[in-house]
GROMACS .gro file of C-alpha atoms in nm:
model
  143
    1MET     CA    1  -2.993   4.072   0.493
    2GLN     CA    2  -2.663   3.872   0.364
    3SER     CA    3  -2.372   3.727   0.587
    4ASN     CA    4  -2.007   3.797   0.502
    5ALA     CA    5  -1.916   3.455   0.674
    6ALA     CA    6  -1.827   3.170   0.496
    7GLU     CA    7  -2.039   2.833   0.544
    8VAL     CA    8  -1.816   2.539   0.683
    9GLN     CA    9  -1.846   2.214   0.514
   10PRO     CA   10  -1.771   1.922   0.699
   11VAL     CA   11  -1.508   1.747   0.649
   12THR     CA   12  -1.589   1.384   0.416
   13ALA     CA   13  -1.384   1.070   0.376
   14GLU     CA   14  -1.371   0.866   0.061
   15ALA     CA   15  -1.227   0.536   0.000
   16VAL     CA   16  -0.932   0.526  -0.223
   17PRO     CA   17  -1.034   0.306  -0.536
   18THR     CA   18  -0.783  -0.046  -0.539
   19GLU     CA   19  -0.680   0.066  -0.838
   20GLU     CA   20  -0.533   0.342  -0.687
   21ARG     CA   21  -0.405   0.285  -0.378
   22VAL     CA   22  -0.057   0.169  -0.510
   23ASP     CA   23  -0.009   0.558  -0.562
   24THR     CA   24  -0.234   0.688  -0.283
   25LEU     CA   25   0.089   0.690  -0.044
   26PRO     CA   26   0.401   0.748  -0.252
   27SER     CA   27   0.142   1.084  -0.327
   28PHE     CA   28   0.073   1.248  -0.055
   29PHE     CA   29   0.397   1.141   0.182
   30PRO     CA   30   0.723   1.170  -0.120
   31SER     CA   31   0.952   1.166   0.129
   32CYS     CA   32   0.824   0.918   0.410
   33TYR     CA   33   0.541   0.719   0.278
   34LEU     CA   34   0.702   0.362   0.320
   35GLU     CA   35   0.793   0.492   0.682
   36PHE     CA   36   0.441   0.634   0.774
   37GLU     CA   37   0.292   0.340   0.679
   38LEU     CA   38   0.502   0.106   0.881
   39MET     CA   39   0.467   0.388   1.145
   40VAL     CA   40   0.055   0.315   1.156
   41PHE     CA   41   0.123  -0.041   1.186
   42ASP     CA   42   0.351   0.012   1.470
   43VAL     CA   43   0.143   0.240   1.653
   44ALA     CA   44  -0.180   0.036   1.587
   45ARG     CA   45  -0.016  -0.286   1.788
   46THR     CA   46   0.130  -0.053   2.009
   47ILE     CA   47  -0.240   0.073   2.162
   48SER     CA   48  -0.392  -0.239   2.091
   49LYS     CA   49  -0.363  -0.611   2.178
   50THR     CA   50  -0.665  -0.663   1.977
   51TYR     CA   51  -0.556  -0.559   1.686
   52GLN     CA   52  -0.186  -0.729   1.676
   53GLY     CA   53  -0.185  -0.754   1.297
   54VAL     CA   54  -0.465  -0.962   1.216
   55SER     CA   55  -0.672  -0.701   1.026
   56GLY     CA   56  -0.373  -0.720   0.773
   57TYR     CA   57  -0.610  -0.487   0.490
   58TRP     CA   58  -0.638  -0.152   0.568
   59GLN     CA   59  -0.849   0.109   0.320
   60PHE     CA   60  -0.734   0.451   0.222
   61TYR     CA   61  -0.990   0.748   0.297
   62ARG     CA   62  -0.889   1.055   0.100
   63LEU     CA   63  -1.033   1.349   0.270
   64SER     CA   64  -1.263   1.638   0.110
   65ASN     CA   65  -1.019   1.894   0.258
   66GLY     CA   66  -0.710   1.703   0.116
   67GLY     CA   67  -0.613   1.501   0.404
   68PHE     CA   68  -0.603   1.114   0.407
   69TYR     CA   69  -0.585   0.856   0.677
   70MET     CA   70  -0.630   0.464   0.669
   71ALA     CA   71  -0.825   0.255   0.871
   72PRO     CA   72  -0.862  -0.186   0.889
   73HIS     CA   73  -1.097  -0.304   0.627
   74CYS     CA   74  -1.268  -0.500   0.951
   75ASP     CA   75  -1.579  -0.512   1.144
   76GLY     CA   76  -1.599  -0.514   1.558
   77GLU     CA   77  -1.426  -0.374   1.824
   78PHE     CA   78  -1.090  -0.239   1.874
   79GLU     CA   79  -0.957  -0.208   2.306
   80VAL     CA   80  -0.688   0.014   2.294
   81THR     CA   81  -0.434   0.146   2.584
   82ILE     CA   82  -0.274   0.480   2.535
   83PRO     CA   83   0.070   0.357   2.713
   84PHE     CA   84   0.203   0.660   2.672
   85GLY     CA   85   0.021   1.035   2.713
   86ASN     CA   86  -0.304   1.038   2.919
   87GLY     CA   87  -0.344   0.679   2.974
   88PHE     CA   88  -0.707   0.644   2.778
   89ARG     CA   89  -0.839   0.258   2.779
   90GLY     CA   90  -1.135   0.208   2.563
   91SER     CA   91  -1.334   0.084   2.276
   92LEU     CA   92  -1.319   0.237   1.955
   93SER     CA   93  -1.461   0.080   1.582
   94ALA     CA   94  -1.240   0.021   1.333
   95ASP     CA   95  -1.249   0.355   1.138
   96ALA     CA   96  -1.249   0.525   1.457
   97PHE     CA   97  -0.910   0.290   1.557
   98GLY     CA   98  -0.725   0.445   1.253
   99VAL     CA   99  -0.856   0.789   1.282
  100ALA     CA  100  -0.700   0.793   1.638
  101VAL     CA  101  -0.370   0.588   1.473
  102THR     CA  102  -0.324   0.812   1.211
  103LEU     CA  103  -0.312   1.100   1.452
  104TYR     CA  104  -0.018   0.934   1.643
  105ALA     CA  105   0.142   0.855   1.269
  106TYR     CA  106   0.155   1.197   1.213
  107CYS     CA  107   0.308   1.345   1.497
  108PHE     CA  108   0.522   1.104   1.561
  109ILE     CA  109   0.665   1.052   1.187
  110ALA     CA  110   0.664   1.510   1.200
  111GLU     CA  111   0.874   1.510   1.427
  112LYS     CA  112   1.111   1.189   1.298
  113PHE     CA  113   1.155   1.418   0.921
  114GLN     CA  114   1.070   1.757   1.104
  115ASP     CA  115   0.821   1.848   0.770
  116ALA     CA  116   0.574   2.134   0.804
  117ASP     CA  117   0.319   1.945   0.520
  118LEU     CA  118   0.265   1.640   0.798
  119ALA     CA  119   0.164   1.878   1.051
  120ASP     CA  120  -0.085   2.027   0.757
  121HIS     CA  121  -0.229   1.656   0.749
  122TYR     CA  122  -0.252   1.659   1.122
  123ALA     CA  123  -0.443   1.910   1.114
  124ARG     CA  124  -0.672   1.820   0.848
  125LEU     CA  125  -0.761   1.426   0.991
  126TYR     CA  126  -0.816   1.645   1.350
  127ASP     CA  127  -1.100   1.863   1.144
  128TYR     CA  128  -1.271   1.542   1.030
  129MET     CA  129  -1.239   1.402   1.308
  130SER     CA  130  -1.435   1.712   1.525
  131ASP     CA  131  -1.745   1.541   1.303
  132HIS     CA  132  -1.655   1.167   1.361
  133LYS     CA  133  -1.977   1.024   1.487
  134GLU     CA  134  -1.701   0.910   1.749
  135ALA     CA  135  -1.537   1.214   1.791
  136GLY     CA  136  -1.484   1.200   2.180
  137SER     CA  137  -1.380   0.915   2.195
  138ILE     CA  138  -1.111   1.007   1.964
  139TRP     CA  139  -1.054   1.299   2.095
  140GLN     CA  140  -1.024   1.163   2.473
  141ALA     CA  141  -0.783   0.868   2.272
  142ILE     CA  142  -0.518   1.119   2.163
  143ASP     CA  143  -0.529   1.411   2.380
   0.00000   0.00000   0.00000
C-alpha cells in the first residue's frame, strides 16, 4: 500500500561562497539588507558579552527551504544571557548562536518594516532550527 503523505525532508544549510557574499543580503532582503545586518550584530552584542564584536567575520548560509541565516565564523562557545523575554542563560556554539541571533533579528526587523517576507524567513529558519543538533538550547534561548 502506498502512502499519500509526502515525505518530509530535513532542511539543510549550505555556506554561501565568498564570491557570492556581496549579493547575498540584498537578494534576501532587498528593502532592508543594511538594517538587517546591523540588527544581527546589535542582537549579538546585546545577548552575549562573549561576542562583543570579537568575531568580525560571519558566515552566510542558504537553507534548502529558501531561508537564510548568518553565524560567527569561529570555534568555541558563546555565553548567552537573554535580557528580554525569558531571561535564558546558557552556552551556544557559534552556529547555534548565529541561528538564535538571526531569529531575533528577523523578529525585530519584521516589526520595524512590517514585511511579511521577513516573517516567512523566520519560519524557514525555525524549520531548520528544529533539526539542529542544539535545537533544545536554541529553542530555550528564543522562547
